[in-house]
CSV table of C-alpha atoms in Angstrom, one decimal:
chain,number,residue,atom,x,y,z
A,764,MET,CA,-46.5,97.3,60.1
A,765,GLU,CA,-48.6,97.8,56.6
A,766,ILE,CA,-47.0,97.4,53.5
A,767,LYS,CA,-48.6,99.4,50.8
A,768,VAL,CA,-47.4,97.2,47.5
A,769,LEU,CA,-50.5,98.4,44.9
A,770,LYS,CA,-50.3,101.5,43.3
A,771,ASP,CA,-53.4,102.8,41.9
A,772,ILE,CA,-51.7,104.3,39.3
A,773,LEU,CA,-54.9,106.2,37.5
A,774,GLY,CA,-55.9,107.5,40.6
A,775,ALA,CA,-52.6,109.0,41.5
A,776,ASN,CA,-52.5,110.6,38.0
A,777,GLU,CA,-56.5,112.4,38.4
A,778,GLN,CA,-54.1,114.2,41.8
A,779,ILE,CA,-51.8,115.6,39.2
A,780,ALA,CA,-54.5,116.4,36.5
A,781,GLU,CA,-56.3,117.7,39.4
A,782,ARG,CA,-53.1,119.7,40.1
A,783,ASN,CA,-52.7,120.9,36.2
A,784,ARG,CA,-56.0,121.7,36.2
A,785,GLN,CA,-55.7,123.8,39.5
A,786,LEU,CA,-52.6,125.9,37.7
A,787,LEU,CA,-54.5,126.7,34.6
A,788,ASN,CA,-57.4,127.9,35.7
A,789,GLY,CA,-55.1,130.1,38.1
A,790,ASP,CA,-53.9,131.6,35.1
A,791,ASN,CA,-57.2,131.7,33.4
A,792,VAL,CA,-56.2,129.1,30.9
A,793,PHE,CA,-58.8,127.0,29.1
A,794,ALA,CA,-57.0,123.5,28.1
A,795,VAL,CA,-58.1,121.4,25.3
A,796,ASN,CA,-56.8,117.9,25.0
A,797,LEU,CA,-56.7,116.4,20.9
A,798,MET,CA,-56.5,112.5,20.3
A,799,SER,CA,-57.0,110.6,17.2
A,800,SER,CA,-55.5,107.6,15.5
A,801,PRO,CA,-51.8,108.8,13.6
A,802,GLY,CA,-52.1,110.8,10.9
A,803,ALA,CA,-56.4,111.7,11.8
A,804,GLY,CA,-55.2,115.5,11.2
A,805,LYS,CA,-54.4,117.1,15.1
A,806,THR,CA,-51.5,119.0,14.1
A,807,SER,CA,-53.6,120.1,10.8
A,808,LEU,CA,-56.4,121.2,13.7
A,809,ILE,CA,-54.4,123.3,15.3
A,810,LEU,CA,-52.8,125.2,12.6
A,811,SER,CA,-56.2,125.7,11.3
A,812,THR,CA,-57.1,126.6,14.8
A,813,ILE,CA,-54.5,128.9,15.4
A,814,LYS,CA,-55.1,131.1,12.4
A,815,SER,CA,-58.6,131.5,13.0
A,816,LEU,CA,-58.6,132.5,16.7
A,817,GLN,CA,-55.1,134.9,15.7
A,818,GLY,CA,-55.5,138.4,17.2
A,819,LYS,CA,-58.6,136.8,19.5
A,820,VAL,CA,-57.6,134.5,21.7
A,821,LYS,CA,-53.3,133.6,22.4
A,822,VAL,CA,-52.7,129.8,22.0
A,823,GLY,CA,-49.7,127.9,23.3
A,824,VAL,CA,-49.4,124.2,22.5
A,825,ILE,CA,-47.8,120.5,23.9
A,826,GLU,CA,-47.2,118.2,21.3
A,827,GLY,CA,-47.1,114.7,22.8
A,828,ASP,CA,-45.3,112.3,20.0
A,829,VAL,CA,-43.4,108.9,20.9
A,830,SER,CA,-40.8,110.3,18.9
A,831,SER,CA,-39.5,113.1,16.9
A,832,SER,CA,-40.4,117.0,17.3
A,833,VAL,CA,-41.7,117.7,13.8
A,834,ASP,CA,-44.9,118.7,14.9
A,835,ALA,CA,-43.6,121.1,17.2
A,836,GLU,CA,-41.9,122.4,14.3
A,837,THR,CA,-44.1,123.2,12.6
A,838,VAL,CA,-46.1,124.3,14.7
A,839,GLY,CA,-43.7,126.9,15.9
A,840,LYS,CA,-43.6,128.4,12.7
A,841,GLU,CA,-47.2,130.1,13.3
A,842,GLY,CA,-45.3,131.9,15.8
A,843,VAL,CA,-46.9,130.6,19.2
A,844,PRO,CA,-45.1,129.3,22.1
A,845,VAL,CA,-44.7,125.5,21.6
A,846,VAL,CA,-43.0,122.6,24.3
A,847,GLN,CA,-42.8,119.1,23.5
A,848,ILE,CA,-43.0,115.8,25.2
A,849,ASN,CA,-41.1,113.3,23.7
A,850,THR,CA,-42.6,109.9,25.8
A,851,GLY,CA,-40.0,107.6,24.3
A,852,GLY,CA,-41.7,105.0,23.4
A,853,GLY,CA,-45.0,105.6,25.8
A,854,CYS,CA,-48.3,105.2,24.1
A,855,HIS,CA,-50.1,108.4,25.6
A,856,LEU,CA,-49.8,111.2,27.4
A,857,ASP,CA,-50.1,111.7,31.8
A,858,ALA,CA,-51.1,114.2,34.2
A,859,ASN,CA,-47.1,113.8,35.3
A,860,MET,CA,-45.6,114.4,31.3
A,861,VAL,CA,-48.1,117.9,31.0
A,862,SER,CA,-47.1,119.0,34.1
A,863,ASN,CA,-43.5,118.9,33.8
A,864,ALA,CA,-44.2,120.3,30.1
A,865,LEU,CA,-46.4,123.3,31.9
A,866,SER,CA,-43.1,124.7,33.8
A,867,SER,CA,-42.1,125.2,30.3
A,868,VAL,CA,-45.3,127.3,28.5
A,869,PRO,CA,-45.8,130.9,29.6
A,870,LEU,CA,-49.0,130.5,31.3
A,871,SER,CA,-49.5,133.7,31.8
A,872,ASP,CA,-49.3,134.5,28.3
A,873,ILE,CA,-51.8,132.6,26.9
A,874,ASP,CA,-55.4,131.9,26.8
A,875,LEU,CA,-56.0,128.5,25.1
A,876,LEU,CA,-53.3,125.4,25.8
A,877,LEU,CA,-54.4,122.9,23.6
A,878,ILE,CA,-52.7,119.5,24.0
A,879,GLU,CA,-51.8,116.8,21.5
A,880,ASN,CA,-51.9,113.6,22.7
A,881,VAL,CA,-49.9,110.8,21.3
A,882,GLY,CA,-51.7,109.1,17.8
A,883,ASN,CA,-54.1,106.1,19.3
A,884,LEU,CA,-57.4,105.4,20.2
A,885,ILE,CA,-56.7,103.4,22.9
A,886,CYS,CA,-54.6,104.1,25.5
A,887,PRO,CA,-54.5,108.0,25.5
A,888,ALA,CA,-58.6,107.5,26.7
A,889,GLY,CA,-57.9,106.5,29.9
A,890,PHE,CA,-55.4,109.3,31.0
A,891,ALA,CA,-56.7,112.8,32.2
A,892,LEU,CA,-54.5,115.5,31.9
A,893,GLY,CA,-55.8,118.1,33.6
A,894,GLU,CA,-57.5,119.1,30.1
A,895,HIS,CA,-61.4,120.9,30.0
A,896,ARG,CA,-62.3,119.9,27.2
A,897,LYS,CA,-61.5,116.1,25.7
A,898,VAL,CA,-61.9,115.9,21.1
A,899,LEU,CA,-61.6,113.4,19.6
A,900,VAL,CA,-60.3,114.3,15.9
A,901,SER,CA,-61.2,110.9,13.5
A,902,SER,CA,-61.2,111.0,9.8
A,903,ILE,CA,-62.6,109.7,7.0
A,904,PRO,CA,-60.4,107.7,5.5
A,905,GLU,CA,-60.6,105.8,8.3
A,906,GLY,CA,-63.7,104.4,8.1
A,907,ASP,CA,-67.8,104.6,9.8
A,908,ASP,CA,-66.9,101.8,12.3
A,909,LYS,CA,-64.6,103.2,14.3
A,910,PRO,CA,-67.0,104.1,17.2
A,911,PHE,CA,-67.5,100.2,16.7
A,912,LYS,CA,-64.7,99.2,17.7
A,913,TYR,CA,-63.0,101.9,19.9
A,914,PRO,CA,-65.8,102.6,22.2
A,915,SER,CA,-63.8,103.9,24.9
A,916,MET,CA,-62.3,106.4,23.9
A,917,PHE,CA,-65.6,107.7,21.7
A,918,HIS,CA,-67.2,107.5,25.1
A,919,GLU,CA,-64.6,109.7,27.1
A,920,VAL,CA,-64.7,112.6,24.4
A,921,ASP,CA,-66.8,116.5,24.1
A,922,VAL,CA,-66.4,116.5,20.9
A,923,VAL,CA,-65.3,114.5,17.5
A,924,VAL,CA,-64.4,116.3,15.2
A,925,LEU,CA,-64.5,114.6,11.4
A,926,ASN,CA,-61.7,115.6,9.6
A,927,LYS,CA,-61.0,115.2,5.5
A,928,ILE,CA,-64.1,115.3,4.6
A,929,ASP,CA,-63.0,116.8,1.2
A,930,LEU,CA,-62.1,112.8,0.9
A,931,SER,CA,-66.0,112.3,0.6
A,932,PRO,CA,-66.7,111.9,-2.8
A,933,TYR,CA,-63.8,109.1,-2.9
A,934,LEU,CA,-64.5,107.2,-0.1
A,935,ASN,CA,-67.8,104.9,1.6
A,936,PHE,CA,-68.0,106.5,4.5
A,937,ASP,CA,-71.4,107.0,5.6
A,938,THR,CA,-72.2,109.6,8.0
A,939,SER,CA,-75.0,108.5,9.6
A,940,VAL,CA,-74.0,105.1,10.5
A,941,PHE,CA,-71.0,107.2,11.9
A,942,SER,CA,-73.1,109.4,13.8
A,943,GLN,CA,-75.6,107.0,14.8
A,944,ALA,CA,-72.8,104.8,16.8
A,945,ILE,CA,-71.4,107.0,18.6
A,946,LYS,CA,-74.6,108.4,19.7
A,947,GLY,CA,-75.2,104.9,20.9
A,948,ILE,CA,-71.7,105.6,23.2
A,949,ASN,CA,-72.0,109.1,24.0
A,950,ASP,CA,-74.8,110.7,23.3
A,951,LYS,CA,-73.6,114.7,24.4
A,952,ALA,CA,-71.1,114.3,22.0
A,953,GLU,CA,-71.3,116.8,19.2
A,954,ILE,CA,-69.9,115.9,15.6
A,955,PHE,CA,-68.2,118.7,13.8
A,956,PRO,CA,-67.5,117.6,9.8
A,957,VAL,CA,-63.9,119.9,8.9
A,958,SER,CA,-61.5,119.6,6.2
A,959,CYS,CA,-58.5,121.3,7.6
A,960,THR,CA,-57.3,121.4,4.0
A,961,THR,CA,-60.4,123.6,2.8
A,962,GLY,CA,-60.8,125.0,5.4
A,963,GLN,CA,-64.8,124.1,5.4
A,964,GLY,CA,-66.4,123.6,8.9
A,965,ILE,CA,-63.5,125.0,10.6
A,966,GLU,CA,-65.9,127.9,11.6
A,967,GLN,CA,-68.1,125.8,13.8
A,968,TRP,CA,-65.5,124.0,15.6
A,969,VAL,CA,-63.6,127.5,16.7
A,970,SER,CA,-67.2,128.7,17.4
A,971,TRP,CA,-67.9,125.5,19.8
A,972,LEU,CA,-64.5,126.2,20.9
A,973,ILE,CA,-65.0,129.9,21.8
A,974,ALA,CA,-68.2,128.9,23.6
A,975,GLN,CA,-66.8,126.4,25.9
A,976,MET,CA,-63.8,129.0,26.9
A,977,LYS,CA,-66.6,131.3,28.1
A,978,LYS,CA,-68.5,128.5,30.1
A,979,ARG,CA,-65.5,126.7,31.6
B,433,MET,CA,-35.9,82.2,50.9
B,434,GLU,CA,-36.4,84.1,47.4
B,435,ILE,CA,-38.7,85.6,46.9
B,436,LYS,CA,-39.5,86.3,42.4
B,437,VAL,CA,-41.7,90.0,42.6
B,438,LEU,CA,-40.9,90.8,39.4
B,439,LYS,CA,-41.7,88.4,36.0
B,440,ASP,CA,-40.6,89.4,32.4
B,441,ILE,CA,-43.6,89.8,30.9
B,442,LEU,CA,-42.1,89.9,27.7
B,443,GLY,CA,-39.9,87.0,27.8
B,444,ALA,CA,-42.9,85.1,28.8
B,445,ASN,CA,-44.2,86.1,26.0
B,446,GLU,CA,-41.6,85.0,23.7
B,447,GLN,CA,-42.3,81.5,24.8
B,448,ILE,CA,-45.9,81.2,24.6
B,449,ALA,CA,-45.1,83.1,20.7
B,450,GLU,CA,-41.9,80.1,20.4
B,451,ARG,CA,-44.8,77.2,21.0
B,452,ASN,CA,-47.6,79.0,19.1
B,453,ARG,CA,-45.1,78.9,15.7
B,454,GLN,CA,-43.7,75.0,16.9
B,455,LEU,CA,-47.6,74.1,16.3
B,456,LEU,CA,-48.3,76.0,13.2
B,457,ASN,CA,-45.0,74.8,12.6
B,458,GLY,CA,-46.4,70.9,12.8
B,459,ASP,CA,-49.1,71.5,10.6
B,460,ASN,CA,-47.3,73.5,7.9
B,461,VAL,CA,-49.3,76.7,8.5
B,462,PHE,CA,-46.8,80.2,8.1
B,463,ALA,CA,-48.1,82.7,10.1
B,464,VAL,CA,-48.6,86.6,9.7
B,465,ASN,CA,-49.3,89.2,12.1
B,466,LEU,CA,-50.6,91.9,10.5
B,467,MET,CA,-50.1,95.5,11.9
B,468,SER,CA,-51.5,99.8,11.4
B,469,SER,CA,-53.1,102.5,12.6
B,470,PRO,CA,-57.1,102.1,13.0
B,471,GLY,CA,-58.9,102.2,10.0
B,472,ALA,CA,-55.1,101.9,7.9
B,473,GLY,CA,-57.2,98.8,5.9
B,474,LYS,CA,-55.9,95.5,7.8
B,475,THR,CA,-59.2,93.9,6.4
B,476,SER,CA,-59.3,95.2,3.5
B,477,LEU,CA,-55.9,94.1,3.3
B,478,ILE,CA,-56.9,90.4,3.7
B,479,LEU,CA,-60.2,90.4,2.2
B,480,SER,CA,-58.0,90.8,-1.1
B,481,THR,CA,-55.7,88.7,0.1
B,482,ILE,CA,-58.2,86.0,0.3
B,483,LYS,CA,-59.5,86.4,-3.1
B,484,SER,CA,-56.2,86.5,-4.6
B,485,LEU,CA,-55.1,83.1,-3.7
B,486,GLN,CA,-58.4,81.6,-4.0
B,487,GLY,CA,-57.4,77.4,-5.3
B,488,LYS,CA,-54.3,78.1,-4.6
B,489,VAL,CA,-53.4,79.1,-1.1
B,490,LYS,CA,-56.1,78.3,1.7
B,491,VAL,CA,-56.4,80.8,4.4
B,492,GLY,CA,-57.3,81.3,8.1
B,493,VAL,CA,-57.8,84.2,10.1
B,494,ILE,CA,-57.3,85.4,13.7
B,495,GLU,CA,-59.5,89.2,14.2
B,496,GLY,CA,-57.6,90.9,16.7
B,497,ASP,CA,-60.0,94.0,18.4
B,498,VAL,CA,-60.7,96.2,21.3
B,499,SER,CA,-64.4,95.9,21.0
B,500,SER,CA,-66.8,94.0,18.2
B,501,SER,CA,-66.9,91.4,16.1
B,502,VAL,CA,-67.5,93.4,12.5
B,503,ASP,CA,-64.3,92.7,11.1
B,504,ALA,CA,-64.4,88.5,12.0
B,505,GLU,CA,-68.2,89.2,10.4
B,506,THR,CA,-66.8,90.7,7.0
B,507,VAL,CA,-64.2,87.9,6.4
B,508,GLY,CA,-66.3,85.2,8.0
B,509,LYS,CA,-68.6,86.3,4.2
B,510,GLU,CA,-65.6,84.9,2.3
B,511,GLY,CA,-66.0,81.1,3.3
B,512,VAL,CA,-62.6,81.2,5.1
B,513,PRO,CA,-62.5,80.1,8.9
B,514,VAL,CA,-62.2,83.7,11.2
B,515,VAL,CA,-61.8,83.5,15.2
B,516,GLN,CA,-62.1,87.0,16.7
B,517,ILE,CA,-60.5,87.6,19.7
B,518,ASN,CA,-61.8,90.8,21.7
B,519,THR,CA,-59.1,92.8,24.1
B,520,GLY,CA,-61.9,94.4,26.2
B,521,GLY,CA,-59.5,96.8,26.2
B,522,GLY,CA,-56.4,95.5,25.7
B,523,CYS,CA,-54.0,97.7,23.0
B,524,HIS,CA,-52.0,95.3,21.1
B,525,LEU,CA,-52.6,91.1,21.0
B,526,ASP,CA,-50.2,88.9,23.0
B,527,ALA,CA,-48.6,85.3,22.3
B,528,ASN,CA,-51.5,83.8,25.2
B,529,MET,CA,-54.4,85.5,23.2
B,530,VAL,CA,-53.0,83.7,20.1
B,531,SER,CA,-52.6,81.0,21.9
B,532,ASN,CA,-56.3,80.0,23.1
B,533,ALA,CA,-57.4,81.2,19.9
B,534,LEU,CA,-55.1,79.2,18.1
B,535,SER,CA,-56.9,76.0,19.4
B,536,SER,CA,-60.5,77.2,17.5
B,537,VAL,CA,-58.9,76.8,14.3
B,538,PRO,CA,-58.9,74.2,11.8
B,539,LEU,CA,-55.1,74.7,11.5
B,540,SER,CA,-54.6,70.9,9.3
B,541,ASP,CA,-57.0,72.3,6.3
B,542,ILE,CA,-55.2,75.9,5.8
B,543,ASP,CA,-51.9,77.0,5.2
B,544,LEU,CA,-52.1,80.5,5.7
B,545,LEU,CA,-52.9,82.3,9.0
B,546,LEU,CA,-53.1,85.8,9.0
B,547,ILE,CA,-53.8,87.5,12.4
B,548,GLU,CA,-54.9,90.8,12.2
B,549,ASN,CA,-53.8,93.1,15.3
B,550,VAL,CA,-55.2,95.9,17.0
B,551,GLY,CA,-55.7,99.4,15.2
B,552,ASN,CA,-52.6,100.7,17.2
B,553,LEU,CA,-49.0,102.0,16.0
B,554,ILE,CA,-47.2,101.8,19.1
B,555,CYS,CA,-48.2,98.5,21.6
B,556,PRO,CA,-48.4,96.1,19.0
B,557,ALA,CA,-44.8,96.4,18.1
B,558,GLY,CA,-43.3,94.7,21.2
B,559,PHE,CA,-45.8,91.3,21.7
B,560,ALA,CA,-44.4,88.4,19.1
B,561,LEU,CA,-47.4,85.8,18.5
B,562,GLY,CA,-45.7,83.3,16.8
B,563,GLU,CA,-45.9,84.6,13.3
B,564,HIS,CA,-43.2,84.1,10.2
B,565,ARG,CA,-43.4,87.6,9.2
B,566,LYS,CA,-44.8,91.2,10.4
B,567,VAL,CA,-46.4,93.6,7.8
B,568,LEU,CA,-47.5,96.8,8.6
B,569,VAL,CA,-50.1,98.2,6.4
B,570,SER,CA,-49.4,102.1,6.5
B,571,SER,CA,-51.8,103.9,4.2
B,572,ILE,CA,-51.5,107.5,2.2
B,573,PRO,CA,-54.1,110.0,4.2
B,574,GLU,CA,-52.0,108.6,7.1
B,575,GLY,CA,-49.4,110.9,6.0
B,576,ASP,CA,-45.9,110.7,5.0
B,577,ASP,CA,-44.0,111.5,8.0
B,578,LYS,CA,-45.0,108.3,10.3
B,579,PRO,CA,-42.1,106.4,10.3
B,580,PHE,CA,-40.8,109.2,12.1
B,581,LYS,CA,-43.3,109.2,14.8
B,582,TYR,CA,-43.5,105.8,15.4
B,583,PRO,CA,-39.9,104.1,14.4
B,584,SER,CA,-40.4,101.0,16.5
B,585,MET,CA,-43.4,99.8,14.4
B,586,PHE,CA,-41.2,101.0,11.6
B,587,HIS,CA,-38.3,99.0,12.4
B,588,GLU,CA,-40.1,95.9,13.8
B,589,VAL,CA,-41.8,94.7,10.0
B,590,ASP,CA,-40.5,92.6,7.5
B,591,VAL,CA,-43.0,94.2,4.9
B,592,VAL,CA,-44.4,97.5,4.5
B,593,VAL,CA,-47.8,97.5,2.4
B,594,LEU,CA,-48.3,101.3,1.6
B,595,ASN,CA,-52.2,101.0,1.3
B,596,LYS,CA,-55.2,103.4,-0.2
B,597,ILE,CA,-53.0,104.9,-3.3
B,598,ASP,CA,-56.0,105.4,-5.0
B,599,LEU,CA,-56.3,108.9,-3.3
B,600,SER,CA,-52.5,109.8,-4.0
B,601,PRO,CA,-54.1,112.6,-6.3
B,602,TYR,CA,-55.6,114.3,-3.9
B,603,LEU,CA,-52.9,114.4,-0.9
B,604,ASN,CA,-49.9,115.5,-0.4
B,605,PHE,CA,-48.0,112.2,0.1
B,606,ASP,CA,-44.3,112.2,-0.8
B,607,THR,CA,-43.7,108.8,-1.8
B,608,SER,CA,-39.7,109.3,-1.6
B,609,VAL,CA,-39.8,111.0,2.0
B,610,PHE,CA,-41.7,107.9,3.2
B,611,SER,CA,-39.4,105.7,1.5
B,612,GLN,CA,-35.7,107.1,3.1
B,613,ALA,CA,-37.5,107.7,6.4
B,614,ILE,CA,-38.1,103.4,6.6
B,615,LYS,CA,-34.3,103.5,5.7
B,616,GLY,CA,-33.3,105.1,7.6
B,617,ILE,CA,-34.8,102.5,10.5
B,618,ASN,CA,-35.6,99.8,8.6
B,619,ASP,CA,-32.6,99.2,5.4
B,620,LYS,CA,-34.6,95.5,4.8
B,621,ALA,CA,-38.4,96.2,4.4
B,622,GLU,CA,-39.6,96.3,1.1
B,623,ILE,CA,-42.9,98.5,0.5
B,624,PHE,CA,-45.5,97.2,-2.3
B,625,PRO,CA,-47.5,100.4,-3.0
B,626,VAL,CA,-51.4,98.9,-3.0
B,627,SER,CA,-55.2,100.1,-3.1
B,628,CYS,CA,-57.5,97.4,-2.4
B,629,THR,CA,-59.8,99.4,-3.5
B,630,THR,CA,-58.6,99.1,-7.4
B,631,GLY,CA,-56.7,96.2,-6.6
B,632,GLN,CA,-53.3,98.3,-7.4
B,633,GLY,CA,-50.5,96.4,-6.4
B,634,ILE,CA,-51.8,93.4,-4.9
B,635,GLU,CA,-50.7,91.2,-7.0
B,636,GLN,CA,-46.8,92.2,-6.1
B,637,TRP,CA,-47.7,92.3,-2.6
B,638,VAL,CA,-49.6,88.4,-2.7
B,639,SER,CA,-46.3,87.2,-4.8
B,640,TRP,CA,-44.1,88.4,-1.8
B,641,LEU,CA,-46.0,86.5,0.3
B,642,ILE,CA,-46.1,83.8,-1.6
B,643,ALA,CA,-42.4,83.6,-1.9
B,644,GLN,CA,-41.9,84.1,1.6
B,645,MET,CA,-43.7,80.9,2.4
B,646,LYS,CA,-41.9,79.2,0.3
B,647,LYS,CA,-38.6,80.3,2.0
B,648,ARG,CA,-40.1,79.8,5.6
């Protein structure tokens, strides 16, 4: 008699993530997993991206939060389909939560799915959702030492969007320290400095995103 | 035959936390658990607090980080005893980690122990360390909606230090929305607006801290 006690949770998650990716591919939907600290500007970046892509790319959004639906309400005003996931205390999204949410997303009507993860620089890094790219939204007020302190997250991502550069004049943030620290952990990640408030840099970020969609 | 499979992890943590508290009480040391998002300013608040208490209260520090010892090095320059805990991926401190660290803290030489938790607004909320008070460092750039999104953390704490108020002129942060949201979750928590950069509000925060130390 064989008794299986331990389950490979991350392995099971990978399998569901792969199923999500197949489902998305079937409808030709490109999915992005947006991660960050609380308040770095994931929702603001989603709003800026939707506006910038208007008339060109049809966007859908999954909002992940421990609690509340404030972000889904904000994004919903832009006229795009939004599904809210509340983790009820959980510190990250997982592939199964996204799988459940996908059944409420009109996949045949969209080209790009932006998945906003729970605000947390640690736990979401280990959990694939079925995304095609992982994006980290960092921000100037958090400080240039974050790559040293949260290396797993910076290691995992395809791109770092450095938000709130409009606040640079008022803070001691050394962009070269930040970039060098990321290079030491992840030499492939591109960095896009942006301000969702002023719009600076959004065009470059969106161009990158469109190029990735073509590439897959 | 009785087989115990499940362990009450939080219960075990509470027991070790209580042992830590007894140890601290034995040396008349008051301990504070500082929690926040990454980059909200826990280390800056510790530095401001050490400076403000110089010659009055002897401070020791435990630094909790996933990785690196940059904060411990910064705090160590102030001439206070510092112990670094690296969780190696773990998303919060627990009572056992603090118990191990306490053996390296010169308890008989200090009055106040500041424990900087891992930067995370979710996971640290559930884990007592043996502290006498829980402090949340929030910051203006994170936005006034954080209490809605991370209610457990705001529910747990004795006080909220709202840092980076020097950035208020450049951001849409509504202090009354923030305060009201906290009141709805935790009607006991006091809120201290501060700027660790300009020093504004630090005196009020430190006065509160000294009053708590007398009260226990």
